[in-house]
């Protein structure tokens, strides 16, 4: 579906009209970040239905936006392609269980996207997201800063929410990161955490009602949150939809903001040729730089373990 004056139009192409994709699409239509959204899905009727539903609410939005169900040729002039498509995580499955089937899907999607002449930024949310992001980067041939994953942006948001509840403070004043794999080997970087400007150690020293045991429980609940939600409602999609919107906003508004994304590492944290959840500065170019925060020796070991698990799991599909 062609549009005149492409240079003056901002377009997001969404690949995947499932629950995560639809949640992201809905939130994007209310955010005034771009002028066009094309939804691409192997189930064309589903993509058409989502586009119709979203268009019926455009008159309520703060700014107009064109939404339609398209195909991969529509990616050619897109600024950003967001990929949420792939086999979903079923009850009892880990994200890493999805590797082989989603690797095949990713290769096909990236081939079709690049055949369109696409030359923008790709953001991956398909699980296991770190591995899918690394494969998407390899398949696309794009520079490393223009392909990144949602990484641990959602896990970090979950951590900040739970810390805010625990310390009775606005979660936005809880500066703490979940790093590593978006999955079972992720870890909380407690040594770098700051709650309204104070370290965790300082707060525990000042308040008897706080404890490391409670913080460990918070970390476990963050790590296992997806399992708890899937058990109750079958899938997670609202929060990751917001997380993807946050990443798109950081790109379009050239924010130079720090977010925990699945970025490519070239020696940072002692790791090479891997995508994994780390703090990184995001702007109009994608990943401006990976930020190496100070970690304890134990946290460094956890980061290495997480990377080892990802690389071992990825070997068969490489």
Short mmCIF file of C-alpha atoms in Angstrom, two decimals:
data_model
loop_
_atom_site.label_atom_id
_atom_site.label_comp_id
_atom_site.label_asym_id
_atom_site.label_seq_id
_atom_site.Cartn_x
_atom_site.Cartn_y
_atom_site.Cartn_z
CA UNK A 1 0.00 0.00 0.00
CA UNK A 2 1.92 3.02 -1.27
CA UNK A 3 1.96 6.47 0.27
CA UNK A 4 3.09 9.76 -1.28
CA UNK A 5 5.91 11.82 0.26
CA UNK A 6 7.58 8.95 2.07
CA UNK A 7 10.30 11.27 3.32
CA UNK A 8 7.73 13.16 5.37
CA UNK A 9 5.94 10.12 6.77
CA UNK A 10 7.04 8.02 9.74
CA UNK A 11 6.05 4.37 9.49
CA UNK A 12 6.21 1.39 11.83
CA UNK A 13 5.81 -2.10 10.39
CA UNK A 14 4.59 -4.67 12.90
CA UNK A 15 5.21 -8.33 12.06
CA UNK A 16 2.90 -10.44 14.19
CA UNK A 17 -0.75 -9.76 14.99
CA UNK A 18 -0.95 -12.00 18.03
CA UNK A 19 -1.63 -10.84 21.57
CA UNK A 20 1.72 -9.05 22.02
CA UNK A 21 1.61 -7.43 18.60
CA UNK A 22 -2.00 -6.31 19.01
CA UNK A 23 -1.27 -4.88 22.46
CA UNK A 24 1.67 -2.91 21.07
CA UNK A 25 -0.35 -1.76 18.05
CA UNK A 26 -3.19 -0.52 20.23
CA UNK A 27 -0.83 1.45 22.44
CA UNK A 28 1.04 2.86 19.45
CA UNK A 29 -2.17 4.29 17.97
CA UNK A 30 -2.67 6.37 21.14
CA UNK A 31 0.93 7.61 21.44
CA UNK A 32 1.30 10.13 18.58
CA UNK A 33 4.72 8.73 17.65
CA UNK A 34 4.25 7.98 13.96
CA UNK A 35 1.84 8.53 11.11
CA UNK A 36 1.54 5.01 9.72
CA UNK A 37 1.30 1.50 11.10
CA UNK A 38 1.22 -1.54 8.82
CA UNK A 39 0.38 -4.89 10.39
CA UNK A 40 1.79 -8.03 8.76
CA UNK A 41 0.80 -11.55 9.72
CA UNK A 42 0.71 -14.95 8.07
CA UNK A 43 -2.97 -14.91 9.07
CA UNK A 44 -4.01 -12.00 6.83
CA UNK A 45 -7.58 -12.02 8.15
CA UNK A 46 -6.31 -11.55 11.71
CA UNK A 47 -4.15 -8.61 10.63
CA UNK A 48 -7.10 -7.10 8.76
CA UNK A 49 -9.35 -7.51 11.78
CA UNK A 50 -6.84 -5.81 14.09
CA UNK A 51 -6.38 -2.95 11.62
CA UNK A 52 -10.13 -2.46 11.30
CA UNK A 53 -10.62 -2.45 15.06
CA UNK A 54 -7.79 0.05 15.58
CA UNK A 55 -8.99 2.34 12.81
CA UNK A 56 -12.42 2.55 14.40
CA UNK A 57 -10.83 4.31 17.38
CA UNK A 58 -8.64 6.73 15.44
CA UNK A 59 -11.11 9.59 15.93
CA UNK A 60 -10.49 9.32 19.68
CA UNK A 61 -6.71 9.59 19.35
CA UNK A 62 -4.77 12.81 19.83
CA UNK A 63 -3.43 12.71 16.27
CA UNK A 64 -4.49 10.85 13.10
CA UNK A 65 -2.77 7.66 12.08
CA UNK A 66 -3.15 5.33 9.11
CA UNK A 67 -3.38 1.66 10.02
CA UNK A 68 -3.70 -1.17 7.54
CA UNK A 69 -2.97 -4.86 7.03
CA UNK A 70 -0.16 -5.16 4.53
CA UNK A 71 2.67 -7.40 3.44
CA UNK A 72 6.46 -7.41 3.62
CA UNK A 73 6.79 -5.02 0.67
CA UNK A 74 5.39 -2.33 3.00
CA UNK A 75 8.54 -2.60 5.15
CA UNK A 76 10.63 -0.96 2.43
CA UNK A 77 10.09 2.61 3.63
CA UNK A 78 9.42 1.82 7.29
CA UNK A 79 11.55 3.55 9.91
CA UNK A 80 11.16 0.71 12.39
CA UNK A 81 10.11 -2.92 12.07
CA UNK A 82 8.85 -4.49 15.29
CA UNK A 83 8.76 -8.30 15.24
CA UNK A 84 6.53 -10.11 17.72
CA UNK A 85 5.67 -13.12 15.55
CA UNK A 86 6.63 -16.65 16.50
CA UNK A 87 5.41 -19.71 18.29
CA UNK A 88 4.05 -18.73 21.72
CA UNK A 89 5.35 -19.97 25.05
CA UNK A 90 3.01 -22.67 26.34
CA UNK A 91 2.38 -23.56 29.98
CA UNK A 92 5.34 -25.59 31.23
CA UNK A 93 7.66 -24.39 28.45
CA UNK A 94 10.71 -22.20 28.97
CA UNK A 95 11.54 -19.48 26.49
CA UNK A 96 14.58 -21.49 25.41
CA UNK A 97 12.31 -24.40 24.44
CA UNK A 98 11.14 -22.28 21.51
CA UNK A 99 14.52 -21.90 19.83
CA UNK A 100 14.44 -24.24 16.84
CA UNK A 101 10.91 -23.57 15.65
CA UNK A 102 11.19 -19.81 16.04
CA UNK A 103 14.65 -19.68 14.43
CA UNK A 104 13.14 -20.99 11.17
CA UNK A 105 10.32 -18.48 11.36
CA UNK A 106 12.76 -15.62 12.05
CA UNK A 107 14.98 -16.47 9.09
CA UNK A 108 12.00 -16.40 6.73
CA UNK A 109 10.66 -13.12 8.12
CA UNK A 110 14.01 -11.31 8.00
CA UNK A 111 14.59 -12.48 4.42
CA UNK A 112 11.24 -11.04 3.34
CA UNK A 113 11.82 -7.80 5.25
CA UNK A 114 15.24 -7.21 3.71
CA UNK A 115 13.98 -8.10 0.22
CA UNK A 116 11.66 -5.07 0.52
CA UNK A 117 14.65 -2.72 0.60
CA UNK A 118 14.25 -2.00 4.31
CA UNK A 119 17.07 0.07 5.81
CA UNK A 120 15.81 1.08 9.24
CA UNK A 121 15.82 -0.29 12.78
CA UNK A 122 14.57 -3.74 13.78
CA UNK A 123 13.26 -4.37 17.29
CA UNK A 124 12.67 -7.99 18.28
CA UNK A 125 10.25 -9.28 20.92
CA UNK A 126 9.85 -12.89 19.73
CA UNK A 127 11.06 -15.46 22.27
CA UNK A 128 13.63 -16.53 23.18
CA UNK A 129 14.29 -12.88 22.51
CA UNK A 130 18.06 -12.75 23.00
CA UNK A 131 18.67 -15.59 20.56
CA UNK A 132 16.06 -14.38 18.08
CA UNK A 133 17.63 -10.91 18.13
CA UNK A 134 21.08 -12.33 17.45
CA UNK A 135 19.74 -14.41 14.56
CA UNK A 136 17.80 -11.46 13.16
CA UNK A 137 20.98 -9.37 13.19
CA UNK A 138 22.96 -12.09 11.42
CA UNK A 139 20.23 -12.75 8.84
CA UNK A 140 19.63 -9.06 8.12
CA UNK A 141 23.20 -7.90 7.57
CA UNK A 142 22.32 -4.59 9.22
CA UNK A 143 24.78 -2.78 11.52
CA UNK A 144 24.67 -4.07 15.09
CA UNK A 145 23.26 -0.82 16.50
CA UNK A 146 20.17 -1.09 14.30
CA UNK A 147 19.00 -4.52 15.49
CA UNK A 148 18.16 -4.94 19.16
CA UNK A 149 15.71 -6.85 21.28
CA UNK A 150 13.33 -6.01 24.08
CA UNK A 151 15.86 -7.84 26.26
CA UNK A 152 15.20 -7.33 29.95
CA UNK A 153 13.27 -4.07 29.57
CA UNK A 154 10.11 -5.80 30.84
CA UNK A 155 11.92 -7.65 33.63
CA UNK A 156 13.46 -4.36 34.78
CA UNK A 157 10.02 -2.75 34.79
CA UNK A 158 8.66 -5.65 36.86
CA UNK A 159 11.55 -5.25 39.30
CA UNK A 160 10.97 -1.53 39.68
CA UNK A 161 7.26 -2.05 40.25
CA UNK A 162 7.89 -4.62 42.98
CA UNK A 163 10.62 -2.52 44.59
CA UNK A 164 8.32 0.48 44.60
CA UNK A 165 5.67 -1.58 46.34
CA UNK A 166 8.18 -2.94 48.86
CA UNK A 167 9.83 0.39 49.71
CA UNK A 168 6.56 2.36 49.35
CA UNK A 169 7.96 4.70 46.73
CA UNK A 170 7.16 5.59 43.12
CA UNK A 171 8.61 2.80 40.91
CA UNK A 172 10.08 5.53 38.72
CA UNK A 173 12.36 6.40 41.63
CA UNK A 174 13.66 2.83 41.81
CA UNK A 175 16.73 2.65 39.60
CA UNK A 176 17.60 -1.02 39.37
CA UNK A 177 18.28 -3.38 36.49
CA UNK A 178 17.59 -6.96 35.56
CA UNK A 179 20.40 -8.13 33.28
CA UNK A 180 21.35 -11.22 31.29
CA UNK A 181 19.00 -13.55 29.48
CA UNK A 182 15.34 -12.63 29.36
CA UNK A 183 14.56 -15.86 31.13
CA UNK A 184 15.60 -18.23 33.85
CA UNK A 185 19.26 -17.13 34.13
CA UNK A 186 18.59 -13.40 34.43
CA UNK A 187 19.75 -11.64 37.59
CA UNK A 188 19.16 -8.44 39.54
CA UNK A 189 22.17 -6.11 39.63
CA UNK A 190 21.66 -5.23 43.29
CA UNK A 191 25.14 -3.72 43.69
CA UNK A 192 24.17 -0.91 41.31
CA UNK A 193 20.58 -0.40 42.49
CA UNK A 194 19.47 2.95 43.89
CA UNK A 195 16.14 3.58 45.61
CA UNK A 196 15.41 7.32 45.71
CA UNK A 197 19.15 7.86 45.57
CA UNK A 198 20.15 5.38 48.27
CA UNK A 199 21.85 2.04 47.78
CA UNK A 200 20.03 -1.13 48.78
CA UNK A 201 22.69 -1.79 51.42
CA UNK A 202 22.11 1.63 52.95
CA UNK A 203 18.35 1.15 53.11
CA UNK A 204 18.72 -2.25 54.75
CA UNK A 205 21.06 -0.77 57.34
CA UNK A 206 18.68 2.09 58.12
CA UNK A 207 15.43 0.09 58.28
CA UNK A 208 14.98 -3.11 60.23
CA UNK A 209 11.80 -3.99 58.31
CA UNK A 210 13.77 -4.55 55.09
CA UNK A 211 15.87 -7.66 54.42
CA UNK A 212 17.95 -9.38 51.75
CA UNK A 213 15.60 -12.35 52.01
CA UNK A 214 12.70 -10.16 50.90
CA UNK A 215 14.75 -8.78 48.02
CA UNK A 216 15.62 -12.29 46.91
CA UNK A 217 11.91 -13.14 46.93
CA UNK A 218 11.26 -10.07 44.80
CA UNK A 219 13.91 -11.16 42.30
CA UNK A 220 12.44 -14.68 42.09
CA UNK A 221 8.96 -13.26 41.50
CA UNK A 222 10.34 -11.05 38.75
CA UNK A 223 12.19 -13.94 37.12
CA UNK A 224 9.15 -16.21 37.24
CA UNK A 225 6.49 -13.58 36.54
CA UNK A 226 5.73 -14.85 33.03
CA UNK A 227 5.08 -18.36 34.33
CA UNK A 228 2.67 -17.02 36.94
CA UNK A 229 0.79 -14.94 34.38
CA UNK A 230 0.69 -17.69 31.75
CA UNK A 231 -0.70 -20.08 34.35
CA UNK A 232 -3.49 -17.62 35.14
CA UNK A 233 -4.40 -16.05 31.78
CA UNK A 234 -2.49 -17.97 29.13
CA UNK A 235 -0.07 -15.26 27.94
CA UNK A 236 1.61 -11.97 28.82
CA UNK A 237 1.09 -9.03 26.49
CA UNK A 238 0.03 -5.71 28.04
CA UNK A 239 3.31 -4.89 29.79
CA UNK A 240 5.55 -6.05 26.94
CA UNK A 241 3.37 -4.04 24.56
CA UNK A 242 4.12 -0.97 26.68
CA UNK A 243 7.79 -1.94 26.78
CA UNK A 244 7.95 -2.05 22.99
CA UNK A 245 6.19 1.30 22.81
CA UNK A 246 8.83 2.70 25.18
CA UNK A 247 11.60 1.50 22.86
CA UNK A 248 9.93 2.93 19.76
CA UNK A 249 9.43 6.23 21.56
CA UNK A 250 13.11 6.37 22.53
CA UNK A 251 14.04 5.92 18.87
CA UNK A 252 11.56 8.32 17.26
CA UNK A 253 12.14 11.07 19.84
CA UNK A 254 15.91 10.61 19.80
CA UNK A 255 15.85 10.40 23.59
CA UNK A 256 19.35 9.13 24.37
CA UNK A 257 17.74 7.29 27.26
CA UNK A 258 19.02 4.30 29.23
CA UNK A 259 17.00 1.10 28.78
CA UNK A 260 17.85 -2.56 29.36
CA UNK A 261 17.67 -4.00 25.85
CA UNK A 262 19.06 -7.04 24.09
CA UNK A 263 22.12 -5.37 22.61
CA UNK A 264 25.09 -6.80 20.73
CA UNK A 265 28.24 -7.03 22.84
CA UNK A 266 31.78 -6.66 21.49
CA UNK A 267 33.80 -7.07 24.65
CA UNK A 268 31.53 -5.27 27.09
CA UNK A 269 31.17 -7.26 30.31
CA UNK A 270 33.83 -9.58 28.90
CA UNK A 271 31.39 -11.00 26.31
CA UNK A 272 31.65 -11.19 22.54
CA UNK A 273 29.27 -11.80 19.63
CA UNK A 274 26.09 -12.19 21.66
CA UNK A 275 22.86 -10.27 22.25
CA UNK A 276 21.90 -10.11 25.91
CA UNK A 277 20.05 -7.82 28.30
CA UNK A 278 22.21 -4.86 29.31
CA UNK A 279 21.70 -1.15 29.97
CA UNK A 280 22.15 0.76 26.72
CA UNK A 281 21.52 4.27 25.46
CA UNK A 282 18.79 4.31 22.80
CA UNK A 283 18.30 7.12 20.29
CA UNK A 284 17.33 7.70 16.65
CA UNK A 285 20.21 5.53 15.48
CA UNK A 286 19.16 2.57 17.66
CA UNK A 287 21.70 1.47 20.28
CA UNK A 288 24.02 4.45 20.66
CA UNK A 289 26.20 2.59 23.14
CA UNK A 290 26.19 -0.23 25.66
CA UNK A 291 26.72 1.08 29.17
CA UNK A 292 28.97 -1.00 31.42
CA UNK A 293 27.69 -0.48 34.95
CA UNK A 294 29.73 -1.64 37.92
CA UNK A 295 28.89 -5.21 38.93
CA UNK A 296 30.05 -7.28 41.87
CA UNK A 297 32.17 -10.36 41.26
CA UNK A 298 29.13 -12.57 41.89
CA UNK A 299 27.08 -10.56 39.38
CA UNK A 300 29.85 -10.84 36.79
CA UNK A 301 29.74 -14.61 37.24
CA UNK A 302 25.97 -14.62 36.83
CA UNK A 303 26.31 -12.59 33.64
CA UNK A 304 28.86 -15.04 32.27
CA UNK A 305 26.64 -18.00 33.20
CA UNK A 306 23.64 -16.43 31.49
CA UNK A 307 25.69 -15.80 28.35
CA UNK A 308 27.02 -19.36 28.38
CA UNK A 309 23.49 -20.77 28.54
CA UNK A 310 22.39 -18.60 25.62
CA UNK A 311 25.40 -19.47 23.47
CA UNK A 312 25.06 -23.19 24.14
CA UNK A 313 21.35 -23.09 23.32
CA UNK A 314 22.01 -21.12 20.15
CA UNK A 315 24.68 -23.44 18.77
CA UNK A 316 22.29 -25.86 16.97
CA UNK A 317 20.52 -23.08 15.07
CA UNK A 318 23.73 -21.34 14.03
#
